[in-house]
Short mmCIF file of C-alpha atoms in Angstrom, two decimals:
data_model
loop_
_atom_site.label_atom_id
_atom_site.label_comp_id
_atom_site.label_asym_id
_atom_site.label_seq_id
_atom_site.Cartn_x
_atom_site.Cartn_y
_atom_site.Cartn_z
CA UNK A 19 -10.68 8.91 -16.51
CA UNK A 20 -6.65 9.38 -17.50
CA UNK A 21 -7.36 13.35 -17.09
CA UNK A 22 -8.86 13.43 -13.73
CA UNK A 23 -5.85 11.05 -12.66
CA UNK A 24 -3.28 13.78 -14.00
CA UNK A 25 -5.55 16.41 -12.46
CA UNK A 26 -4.79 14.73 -8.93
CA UNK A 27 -1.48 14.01 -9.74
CA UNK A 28 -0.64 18.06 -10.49
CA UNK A 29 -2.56 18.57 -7.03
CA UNK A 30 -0.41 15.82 -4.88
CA UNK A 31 2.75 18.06 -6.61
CA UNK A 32 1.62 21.03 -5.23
CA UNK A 33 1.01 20.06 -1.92
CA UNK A 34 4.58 18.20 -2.02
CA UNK A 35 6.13 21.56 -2.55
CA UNK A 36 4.10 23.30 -0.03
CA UNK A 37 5.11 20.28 2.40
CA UNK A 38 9.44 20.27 1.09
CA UNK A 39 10.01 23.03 0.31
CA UNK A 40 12.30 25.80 2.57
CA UNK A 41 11.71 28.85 0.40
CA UNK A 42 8.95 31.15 0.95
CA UNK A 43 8.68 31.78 -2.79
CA UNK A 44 8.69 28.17 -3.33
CA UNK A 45 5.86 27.47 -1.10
CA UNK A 46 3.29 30.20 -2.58
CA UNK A 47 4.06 28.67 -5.92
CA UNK A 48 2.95 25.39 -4.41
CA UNK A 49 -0.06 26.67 -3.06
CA UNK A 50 -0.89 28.26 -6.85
CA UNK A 51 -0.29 25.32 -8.62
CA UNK A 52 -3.11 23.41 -6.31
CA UNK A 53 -5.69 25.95 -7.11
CA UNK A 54 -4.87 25.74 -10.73
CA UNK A 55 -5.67 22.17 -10.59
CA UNK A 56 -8.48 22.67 -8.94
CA UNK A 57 -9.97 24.74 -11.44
CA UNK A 58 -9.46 22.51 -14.18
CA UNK A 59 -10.80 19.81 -12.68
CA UNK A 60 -13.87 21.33 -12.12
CA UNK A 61 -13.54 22.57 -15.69
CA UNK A 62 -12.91 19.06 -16.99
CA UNK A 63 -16.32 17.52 -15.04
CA UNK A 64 -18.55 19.82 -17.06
CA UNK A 65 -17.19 18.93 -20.56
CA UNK A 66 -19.35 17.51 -22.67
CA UNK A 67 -17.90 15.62 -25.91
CA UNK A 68 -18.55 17.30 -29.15
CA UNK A 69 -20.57 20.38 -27.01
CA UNK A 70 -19.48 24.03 -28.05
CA UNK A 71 -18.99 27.31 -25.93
CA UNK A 72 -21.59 28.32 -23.95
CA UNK A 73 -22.47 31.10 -26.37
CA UNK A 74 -26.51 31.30 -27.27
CA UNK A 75 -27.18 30.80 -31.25
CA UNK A 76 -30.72 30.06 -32.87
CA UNK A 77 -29.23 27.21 -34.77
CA UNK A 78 -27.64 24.64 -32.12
CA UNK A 79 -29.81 22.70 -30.10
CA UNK A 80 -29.95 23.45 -26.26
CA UNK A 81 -28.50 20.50 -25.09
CA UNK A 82 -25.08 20.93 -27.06
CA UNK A 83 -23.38 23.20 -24.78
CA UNK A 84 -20.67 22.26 -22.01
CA UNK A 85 -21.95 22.77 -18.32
CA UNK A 86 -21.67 26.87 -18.36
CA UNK A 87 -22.63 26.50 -14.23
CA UNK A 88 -19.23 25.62 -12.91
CA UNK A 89 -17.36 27.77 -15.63
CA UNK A 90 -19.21 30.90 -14.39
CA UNK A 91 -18.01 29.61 -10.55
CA UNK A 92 -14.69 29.13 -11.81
CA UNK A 93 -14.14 32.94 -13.48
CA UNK A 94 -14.72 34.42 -10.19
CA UNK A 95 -12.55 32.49 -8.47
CA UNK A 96 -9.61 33.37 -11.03
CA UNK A 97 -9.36 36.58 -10.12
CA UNK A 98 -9.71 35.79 -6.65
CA UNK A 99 -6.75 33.93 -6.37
CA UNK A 100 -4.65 36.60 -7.69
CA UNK A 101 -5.76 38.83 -5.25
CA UNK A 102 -4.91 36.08 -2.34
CA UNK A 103 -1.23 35.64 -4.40
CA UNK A 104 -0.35 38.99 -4.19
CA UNK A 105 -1.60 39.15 -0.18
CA UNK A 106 1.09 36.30 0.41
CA UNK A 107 3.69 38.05 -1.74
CA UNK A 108 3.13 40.97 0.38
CA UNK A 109 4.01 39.06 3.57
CA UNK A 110 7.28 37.33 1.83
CA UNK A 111 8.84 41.38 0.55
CA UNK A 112 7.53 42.24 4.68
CA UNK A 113 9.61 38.95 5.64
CA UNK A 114 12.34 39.56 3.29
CA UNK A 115 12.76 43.08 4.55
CA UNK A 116 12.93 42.01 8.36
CA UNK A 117 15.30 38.95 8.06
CA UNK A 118 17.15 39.10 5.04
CA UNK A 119 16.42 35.67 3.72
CA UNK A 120 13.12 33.52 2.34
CA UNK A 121 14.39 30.46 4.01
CA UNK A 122 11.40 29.44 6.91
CA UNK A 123 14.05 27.73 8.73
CA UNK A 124 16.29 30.92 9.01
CA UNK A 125 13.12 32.99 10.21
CA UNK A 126 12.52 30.31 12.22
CA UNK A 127 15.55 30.28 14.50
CA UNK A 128 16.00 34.40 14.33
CA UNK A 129 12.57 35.08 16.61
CA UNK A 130 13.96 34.59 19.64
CA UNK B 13 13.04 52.57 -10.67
CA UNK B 14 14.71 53.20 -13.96
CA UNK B 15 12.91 53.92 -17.25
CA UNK B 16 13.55 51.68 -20.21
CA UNK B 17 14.50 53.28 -23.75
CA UNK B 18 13.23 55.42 -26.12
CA UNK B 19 12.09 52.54 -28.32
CA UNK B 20 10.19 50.83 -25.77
CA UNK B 21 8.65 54.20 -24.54
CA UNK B 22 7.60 55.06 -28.07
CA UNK B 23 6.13 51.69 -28.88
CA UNK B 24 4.26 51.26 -25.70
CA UNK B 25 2.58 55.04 -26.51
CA UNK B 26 0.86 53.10 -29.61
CA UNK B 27 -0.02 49.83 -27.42
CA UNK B 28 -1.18 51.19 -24.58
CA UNK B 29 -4.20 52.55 -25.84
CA UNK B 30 -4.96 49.97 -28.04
CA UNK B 31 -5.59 47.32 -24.99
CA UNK B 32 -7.05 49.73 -23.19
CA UNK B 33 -9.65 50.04 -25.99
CA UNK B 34 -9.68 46.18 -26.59
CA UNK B 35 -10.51 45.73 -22.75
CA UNK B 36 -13.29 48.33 -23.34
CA UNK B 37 -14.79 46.51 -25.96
CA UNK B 38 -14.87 42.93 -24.45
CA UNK B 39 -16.75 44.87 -21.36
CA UNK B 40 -19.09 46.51 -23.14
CA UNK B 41 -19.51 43.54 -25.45
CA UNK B 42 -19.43 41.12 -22.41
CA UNK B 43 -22.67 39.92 -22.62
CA UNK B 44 -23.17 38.47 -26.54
CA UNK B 45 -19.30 37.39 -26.97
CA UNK B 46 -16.89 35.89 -24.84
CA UNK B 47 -15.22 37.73 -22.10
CA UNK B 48 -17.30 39.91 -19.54
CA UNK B 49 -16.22 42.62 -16.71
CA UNK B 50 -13.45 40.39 -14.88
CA UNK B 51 -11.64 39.61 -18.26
CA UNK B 52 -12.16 43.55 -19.93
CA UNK B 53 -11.22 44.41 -16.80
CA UNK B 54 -7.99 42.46 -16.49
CA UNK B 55 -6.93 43.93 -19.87
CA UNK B 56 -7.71 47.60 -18.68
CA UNK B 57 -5.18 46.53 -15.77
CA UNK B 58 -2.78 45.47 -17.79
CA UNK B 59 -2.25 48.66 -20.19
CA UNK B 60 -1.55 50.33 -17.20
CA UNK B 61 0.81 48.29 -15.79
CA UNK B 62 2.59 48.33 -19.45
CA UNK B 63 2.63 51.99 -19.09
CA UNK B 64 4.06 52.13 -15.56
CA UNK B 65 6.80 49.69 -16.31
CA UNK B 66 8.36 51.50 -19.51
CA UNK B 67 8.24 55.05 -17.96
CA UNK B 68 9.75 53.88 -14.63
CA UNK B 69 10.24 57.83 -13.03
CA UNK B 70 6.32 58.02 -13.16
CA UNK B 71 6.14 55.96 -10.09
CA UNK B 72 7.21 58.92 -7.77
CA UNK B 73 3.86 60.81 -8.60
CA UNK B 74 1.72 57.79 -8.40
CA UNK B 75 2.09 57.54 -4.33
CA UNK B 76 -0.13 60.24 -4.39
CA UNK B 77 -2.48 58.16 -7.35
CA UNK B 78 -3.51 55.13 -4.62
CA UNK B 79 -6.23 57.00 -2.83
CA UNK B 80 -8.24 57.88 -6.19
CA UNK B 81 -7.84 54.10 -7.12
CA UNK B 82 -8.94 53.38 -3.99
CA UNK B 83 -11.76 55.79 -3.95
CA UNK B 84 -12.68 54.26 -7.36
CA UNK B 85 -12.68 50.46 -6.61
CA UNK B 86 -15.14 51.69 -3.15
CA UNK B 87 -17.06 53.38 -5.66
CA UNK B 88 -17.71 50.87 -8.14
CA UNK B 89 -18.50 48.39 -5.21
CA UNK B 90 -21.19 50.28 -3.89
CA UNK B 91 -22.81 51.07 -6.91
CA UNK B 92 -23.13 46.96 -7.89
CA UNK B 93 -24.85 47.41 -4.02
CA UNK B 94 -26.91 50.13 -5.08
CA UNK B 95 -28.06 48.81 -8.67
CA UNK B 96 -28.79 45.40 -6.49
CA UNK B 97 -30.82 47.59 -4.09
CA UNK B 98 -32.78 49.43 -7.22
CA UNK B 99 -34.28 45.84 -7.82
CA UNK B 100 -35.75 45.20 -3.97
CA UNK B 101 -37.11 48.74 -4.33
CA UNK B 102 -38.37 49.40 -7.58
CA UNK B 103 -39.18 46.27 -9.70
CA UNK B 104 -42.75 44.26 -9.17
CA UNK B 105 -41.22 40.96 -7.83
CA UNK B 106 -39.34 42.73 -4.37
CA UNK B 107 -35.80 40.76 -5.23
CA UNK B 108 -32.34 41.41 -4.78
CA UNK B 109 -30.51 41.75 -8.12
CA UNK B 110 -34.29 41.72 -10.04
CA UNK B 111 -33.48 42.61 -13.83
CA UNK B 112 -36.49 45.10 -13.94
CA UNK B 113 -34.94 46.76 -17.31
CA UNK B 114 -36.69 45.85 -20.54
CA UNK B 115 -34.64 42.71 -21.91
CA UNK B 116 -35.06 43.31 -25.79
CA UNK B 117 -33.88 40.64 -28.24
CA UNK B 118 -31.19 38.30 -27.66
CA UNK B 119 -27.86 39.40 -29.67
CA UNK B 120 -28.30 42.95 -29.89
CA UNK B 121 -26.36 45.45 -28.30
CA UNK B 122 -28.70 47.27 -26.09
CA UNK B 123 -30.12 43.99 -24.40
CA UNK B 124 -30.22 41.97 -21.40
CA UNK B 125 -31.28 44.48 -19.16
CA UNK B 126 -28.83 45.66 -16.07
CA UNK B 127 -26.18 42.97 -16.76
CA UNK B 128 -24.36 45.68 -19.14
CA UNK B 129 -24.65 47.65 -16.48
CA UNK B 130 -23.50 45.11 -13.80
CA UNK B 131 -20.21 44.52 -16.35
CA UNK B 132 -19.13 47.48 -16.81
CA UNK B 133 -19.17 47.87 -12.76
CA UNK B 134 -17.16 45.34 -12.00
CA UNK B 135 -14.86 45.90 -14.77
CA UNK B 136 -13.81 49.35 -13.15
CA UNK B 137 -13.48 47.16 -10.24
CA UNK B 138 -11.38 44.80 -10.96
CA UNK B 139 -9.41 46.98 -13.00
CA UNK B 140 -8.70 49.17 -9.70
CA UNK B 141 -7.91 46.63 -7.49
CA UNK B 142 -5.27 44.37 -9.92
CA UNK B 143 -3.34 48.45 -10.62
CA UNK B 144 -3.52 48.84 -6.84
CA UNK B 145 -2.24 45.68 -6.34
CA UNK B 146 0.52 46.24 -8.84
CA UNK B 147 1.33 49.79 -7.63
CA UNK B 148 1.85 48.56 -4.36
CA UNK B 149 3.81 45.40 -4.64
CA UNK B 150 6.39 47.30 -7.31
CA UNK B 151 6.39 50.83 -5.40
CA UNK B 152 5.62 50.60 -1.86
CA UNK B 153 7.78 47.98 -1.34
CA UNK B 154 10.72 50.53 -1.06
CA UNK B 155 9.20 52.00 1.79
CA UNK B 156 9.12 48.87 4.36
CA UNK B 157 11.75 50.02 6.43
CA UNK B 158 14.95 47.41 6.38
CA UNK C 5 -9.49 15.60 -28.34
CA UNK C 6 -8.50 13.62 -25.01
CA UNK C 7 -5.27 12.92 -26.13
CA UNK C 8 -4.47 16.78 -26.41
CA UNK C 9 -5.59 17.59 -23.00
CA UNK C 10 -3.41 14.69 -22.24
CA UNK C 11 -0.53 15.75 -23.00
CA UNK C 12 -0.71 19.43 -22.01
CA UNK C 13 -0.99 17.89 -18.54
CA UNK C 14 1.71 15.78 -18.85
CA UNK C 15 3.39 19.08 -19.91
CA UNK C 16 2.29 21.17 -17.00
CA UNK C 17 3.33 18.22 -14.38
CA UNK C 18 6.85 18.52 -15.84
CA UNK C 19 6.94 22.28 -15.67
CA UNK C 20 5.51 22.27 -12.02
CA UNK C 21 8.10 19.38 -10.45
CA UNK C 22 11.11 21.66 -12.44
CA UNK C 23 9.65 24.35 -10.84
CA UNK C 24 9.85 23.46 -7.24
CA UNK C 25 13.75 22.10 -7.96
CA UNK C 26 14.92 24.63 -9.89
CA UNK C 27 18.35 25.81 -8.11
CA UNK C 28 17.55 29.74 -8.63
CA UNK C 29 13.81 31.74 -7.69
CA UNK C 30 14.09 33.32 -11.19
CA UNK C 31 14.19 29.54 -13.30
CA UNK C 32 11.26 28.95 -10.58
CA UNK C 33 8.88 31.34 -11.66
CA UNK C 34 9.54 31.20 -15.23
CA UNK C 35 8.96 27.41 -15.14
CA UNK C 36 5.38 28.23 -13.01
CA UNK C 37 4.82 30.17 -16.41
CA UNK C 38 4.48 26.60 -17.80
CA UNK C 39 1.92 25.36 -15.62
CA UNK C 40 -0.28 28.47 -16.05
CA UNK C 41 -0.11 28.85 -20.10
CA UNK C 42 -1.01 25.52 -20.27
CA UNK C 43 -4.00 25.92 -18.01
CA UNK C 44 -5.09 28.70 -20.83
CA UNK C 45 -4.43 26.30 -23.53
CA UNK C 46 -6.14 23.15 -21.52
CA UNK C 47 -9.43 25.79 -21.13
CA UNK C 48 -9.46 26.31 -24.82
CA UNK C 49 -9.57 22.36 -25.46
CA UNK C 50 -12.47 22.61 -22.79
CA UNK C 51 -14.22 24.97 -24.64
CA UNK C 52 -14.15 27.94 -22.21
CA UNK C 53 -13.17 31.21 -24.11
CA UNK C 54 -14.06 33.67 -20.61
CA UNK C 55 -11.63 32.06 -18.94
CA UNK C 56 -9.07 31.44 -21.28
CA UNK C 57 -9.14 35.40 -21.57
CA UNK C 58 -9.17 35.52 -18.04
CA UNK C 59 -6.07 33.15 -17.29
CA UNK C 60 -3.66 34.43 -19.97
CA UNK C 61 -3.99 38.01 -18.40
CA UNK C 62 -3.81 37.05 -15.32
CA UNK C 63 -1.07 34.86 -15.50
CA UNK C 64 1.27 37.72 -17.26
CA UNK C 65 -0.08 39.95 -14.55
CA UNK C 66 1.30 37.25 -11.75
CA UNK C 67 4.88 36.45 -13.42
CA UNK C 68 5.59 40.87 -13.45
CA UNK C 69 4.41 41.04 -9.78
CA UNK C 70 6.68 38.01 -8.91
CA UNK C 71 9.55 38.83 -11.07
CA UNK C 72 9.18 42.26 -9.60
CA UNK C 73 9.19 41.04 -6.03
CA UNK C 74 12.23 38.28 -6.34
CA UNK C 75 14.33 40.91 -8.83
CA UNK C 76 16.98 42.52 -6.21
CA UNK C 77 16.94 39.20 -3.39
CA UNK C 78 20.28 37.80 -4.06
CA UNK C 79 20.06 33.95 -2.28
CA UNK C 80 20.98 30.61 -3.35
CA UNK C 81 19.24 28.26 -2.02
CA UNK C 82 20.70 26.01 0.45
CA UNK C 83 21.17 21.86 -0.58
CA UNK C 84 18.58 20.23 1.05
CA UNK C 85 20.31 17.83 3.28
CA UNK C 86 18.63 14.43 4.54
CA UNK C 87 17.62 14.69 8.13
CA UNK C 88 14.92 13.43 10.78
CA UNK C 89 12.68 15.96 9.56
CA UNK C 90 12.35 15.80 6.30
CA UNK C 91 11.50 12.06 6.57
CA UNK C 92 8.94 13.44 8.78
CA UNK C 93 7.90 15.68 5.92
CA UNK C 94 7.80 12.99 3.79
CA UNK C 95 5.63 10.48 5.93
CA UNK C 96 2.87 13.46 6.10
CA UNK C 97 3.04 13.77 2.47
CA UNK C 98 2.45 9.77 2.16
CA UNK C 99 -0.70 10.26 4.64
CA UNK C 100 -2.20 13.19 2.35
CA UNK C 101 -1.08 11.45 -1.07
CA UNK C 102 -2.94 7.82 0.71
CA UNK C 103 -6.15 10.30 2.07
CA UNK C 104 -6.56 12.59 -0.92
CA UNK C 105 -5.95 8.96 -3.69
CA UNK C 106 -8.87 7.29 -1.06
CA UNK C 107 -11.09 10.14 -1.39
CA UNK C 108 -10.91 10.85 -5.13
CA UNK C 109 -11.86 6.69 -5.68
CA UNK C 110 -14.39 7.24 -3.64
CA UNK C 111 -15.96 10.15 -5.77
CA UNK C 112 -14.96 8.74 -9.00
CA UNK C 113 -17.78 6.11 -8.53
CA UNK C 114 -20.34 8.85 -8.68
CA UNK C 115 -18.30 10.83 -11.47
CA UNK C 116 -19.56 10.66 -15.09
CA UNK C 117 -16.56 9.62 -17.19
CA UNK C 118 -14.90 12.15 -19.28
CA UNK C 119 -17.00 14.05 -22.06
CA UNK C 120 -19.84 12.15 -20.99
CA UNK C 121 -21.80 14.47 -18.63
CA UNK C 122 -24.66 15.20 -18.25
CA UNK C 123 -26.44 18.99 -17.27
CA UNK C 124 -28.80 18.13 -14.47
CA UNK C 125 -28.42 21.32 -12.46
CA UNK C 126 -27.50 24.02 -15.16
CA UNK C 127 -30.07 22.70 -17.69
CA UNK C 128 -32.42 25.85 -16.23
CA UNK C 129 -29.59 28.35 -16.99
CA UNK C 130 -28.82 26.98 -20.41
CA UNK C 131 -32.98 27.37 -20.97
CA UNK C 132 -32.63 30.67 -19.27
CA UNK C 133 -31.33 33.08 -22.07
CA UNK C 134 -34.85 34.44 -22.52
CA UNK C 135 -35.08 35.14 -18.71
CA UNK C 136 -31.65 36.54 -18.90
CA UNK C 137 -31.52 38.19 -22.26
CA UNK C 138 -27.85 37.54 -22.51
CA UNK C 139 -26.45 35.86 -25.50
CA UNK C 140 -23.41 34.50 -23.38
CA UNK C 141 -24.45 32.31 -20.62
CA UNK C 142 -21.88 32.32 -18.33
CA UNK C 143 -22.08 36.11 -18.07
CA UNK C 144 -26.16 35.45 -17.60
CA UNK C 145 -25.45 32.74 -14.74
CA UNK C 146 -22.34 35.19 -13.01
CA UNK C 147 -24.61 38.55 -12.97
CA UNK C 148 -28.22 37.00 -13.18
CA UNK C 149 -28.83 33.80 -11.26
CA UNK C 150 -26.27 34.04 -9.07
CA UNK C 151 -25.80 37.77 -8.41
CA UNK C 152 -24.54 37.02 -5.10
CA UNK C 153 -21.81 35.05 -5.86
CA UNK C 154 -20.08 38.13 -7.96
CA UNK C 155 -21.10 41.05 -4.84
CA UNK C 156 -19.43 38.47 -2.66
CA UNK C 157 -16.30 38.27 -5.16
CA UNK C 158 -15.57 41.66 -5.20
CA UNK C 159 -15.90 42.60 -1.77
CA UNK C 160 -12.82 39.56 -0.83
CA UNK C 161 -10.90 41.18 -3.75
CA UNK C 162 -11.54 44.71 -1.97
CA UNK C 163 -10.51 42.97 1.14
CA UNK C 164 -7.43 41.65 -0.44
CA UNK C 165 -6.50 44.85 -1.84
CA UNK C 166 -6.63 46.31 1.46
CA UNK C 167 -4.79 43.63 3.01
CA UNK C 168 -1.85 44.37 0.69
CA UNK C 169 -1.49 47.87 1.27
CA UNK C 170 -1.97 47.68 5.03
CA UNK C 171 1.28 45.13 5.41
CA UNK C 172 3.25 47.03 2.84
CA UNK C 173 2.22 51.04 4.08
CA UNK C 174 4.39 51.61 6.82
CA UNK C 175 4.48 55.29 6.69
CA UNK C 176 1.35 57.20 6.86
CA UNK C 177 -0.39 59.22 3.84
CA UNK C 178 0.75 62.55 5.51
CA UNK C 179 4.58 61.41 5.39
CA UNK C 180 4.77 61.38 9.14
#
């Protein structure tokens, strides 16, 4: 049970940081680190003790493999959130370019 | 953007097309070993990328490069639509994504039907979208006006 | 085997809370490094080689597009002084941290413990390789049972792609 604890812990830290912090940088890394906890924790439900990689040989028994369902959800969703990291990092350079700064609280009070 | 040196120039003309041909193989090998179109064609993505950030003048031609990468990553989607399609139409059992090709035996090569197919699709997918992606974020972000 | 994946969390706690106090962007992202290597490392304990692959290339392929977007911003980051807000800040990060511990006991109850699960839904897909034909079966389940899944994948990373060249292509293709 330690491992799921951790898991939650690593997700409370990432929300923390997307919550604190000022810096625009700062705050995507936030919002990376709690889908990278995410993923392991569904990782870490489908682990089976002693079980090998999901990869089909005549002489292990069925039932020996880890869960390959939530791995094959998980791959997808990898690649996905690079694509959604590199949409925010495109707003932050369009950000940088108009205000000069990363710091929310500086965009903030420049709108008017 | 500048260039790096000679040595790094040189030594990235003998890497470069060694991942690209290591992402090739863990395509086309994608469905007996570990790995598969997203992670063959992550590694395709990423011997470009080498090769764009040692020969830094490059990047003036490649504004023009975007629309064939774009025209490629299109392309690739709609033929996983149209190899979906080929199942509703052709196979006995009227389903989306129905494997009507032969199956053959487990570990060989030439097996499993349309999922080579299906992998080597999305790994010219993926592999168009993370360049784009890159080519974007470290070129066009010169031209968002200050 | 625990005790490993132990510790490389431990690790990749430490490497996240440096990460959001480091006093420059560039120590930042380096220290985010951490947390994503040992992801790769914590899916090899787990026994999953696709994404291991996946995650290492990834990862390098985020640190170059973040070192290459924070390379020429010149900005030190301000001291973070105490004020009304942040205590505000704080307090919403005590309800979430109170919400999100109540929910996980909740789910825990219902939660096999670690190493100890049990395949009730996948146990068809691990029988399936002579449906599939595919010696892997995480490639079978991605492209065979659950084609839809990977059609809808790609179209939100072709949506994604698009996104990112619409906000950063100001000028036109013609050069107007």
């Amino acid at each position: 049970m330690i491992p799921f604890i951790l898991c939650l812990i690593l997700f409370l830290i990432g929300l923390y940081g997307i919550i604190t912090q000022k810096n625009l940088i700062k705050i995507i890394i936030g919002l990376a680190i709690m889908e990278y906890s995410v993923n392991l924790f569904l990782i870490m439900i489908g682990y089976i003790e002693g079980g090998t990689a999901p990869i089909f040989a005549e002489k292990f028994h069925l039932n020996n493999y880890v869960d390959p369902l939530p791995q094959a959800m998980i791959l997808t969703a990898i690649v996905i959130g690079l694509a959604t990291t590199a949409l925010l990092l495109a707003m932050a350079i369009r950000l940088y370019r108009k205000y000069g700064t990363f710091d929310i609280r500086k965009i903030n009070s420049l709108k008017g | 953007m500048k260039g790096m040196t000679i040595i790094v120039r040189k030594v990235t003309q003998f890497i470069a097309p060694i991942i690209f041909l290591f992402g090739l193989y863990i395509v086309f090998y994608g469905h007996l070993t570990p790995g598969g179109g997203f992670a063959g064609g992550v590694i395709m993505a990423s011997a470009f990328i080498l090769q764009i950030l040692a020969n830094g003048e490059i990047l003036d031609k490649l504004r023009q490069e975007e629309s064939g990468l774009e025209f490629l990553e299109s392309g690739a989607i709609l033929g996983f639509l149209i190899i979906a399609g080929l199942g509703l139409i052709i196979s006995s059992s009227f389903v989306f994504f129905s494997n009507f090709i032969n199956k053959g035996i487990v570990g060989k090569l030439l097996s499993a039907g349309m999922i080579p197919l299906e992998n080597i699709i999305v790994g010219t997918e993926v592999c168009a979208a993370i360049t784009t992606i890159f080519i974007a974020l470290v070129v066009f972000k010169d031209e968002v006006a200050l | 085997m625990e005790i490993y994946l132990i510790i490389m969390l431990i690790l990749m706690i430490c490497g996240s809370l440096f990460s959001l106090h480091a006093k420059d962007l560039l120590s930042a992202v380096i220290s985010y490094g951490i947390v994503g290597f040992g992801l790769v490392i914590s899916f090899l304990l787990l026994q999953a080689p696709d994404l291991a692959i996946v995650q290492v290339v990834i990862e390098i392929v985020t640190l170059v597009i973040m070192i290459a977007v924070i390379k020429d911003t010149t900005e030190v980051q301000d001291k973070q002084t105490a004020s009304f807000s942040q205590f505000i800040y704080l307090l919403v990060l005590l309800l979430f941290t109170i919400a999100f511990y109540l929910a996980f006991d909740k789910i825990s109850g219902s939660l096999s413990p670690f190493g100890q699960h049990t395949t009730r839904m996948a146990t068809a897909y691990t029988q399936g390789v002579h449906e599939t034909g595919s010696a892997n079966l995480v490639t079978g389940i991605v492209f065979g049972f659950r084609g839809y899944d990977t059609l809808g994948e790609a179209t939100v990373l072709f949506t994604a792609v698009i996104g990112v060249l619409t906000i950063l292509r100001l000028k036109g293709k013609k050069g107007e």
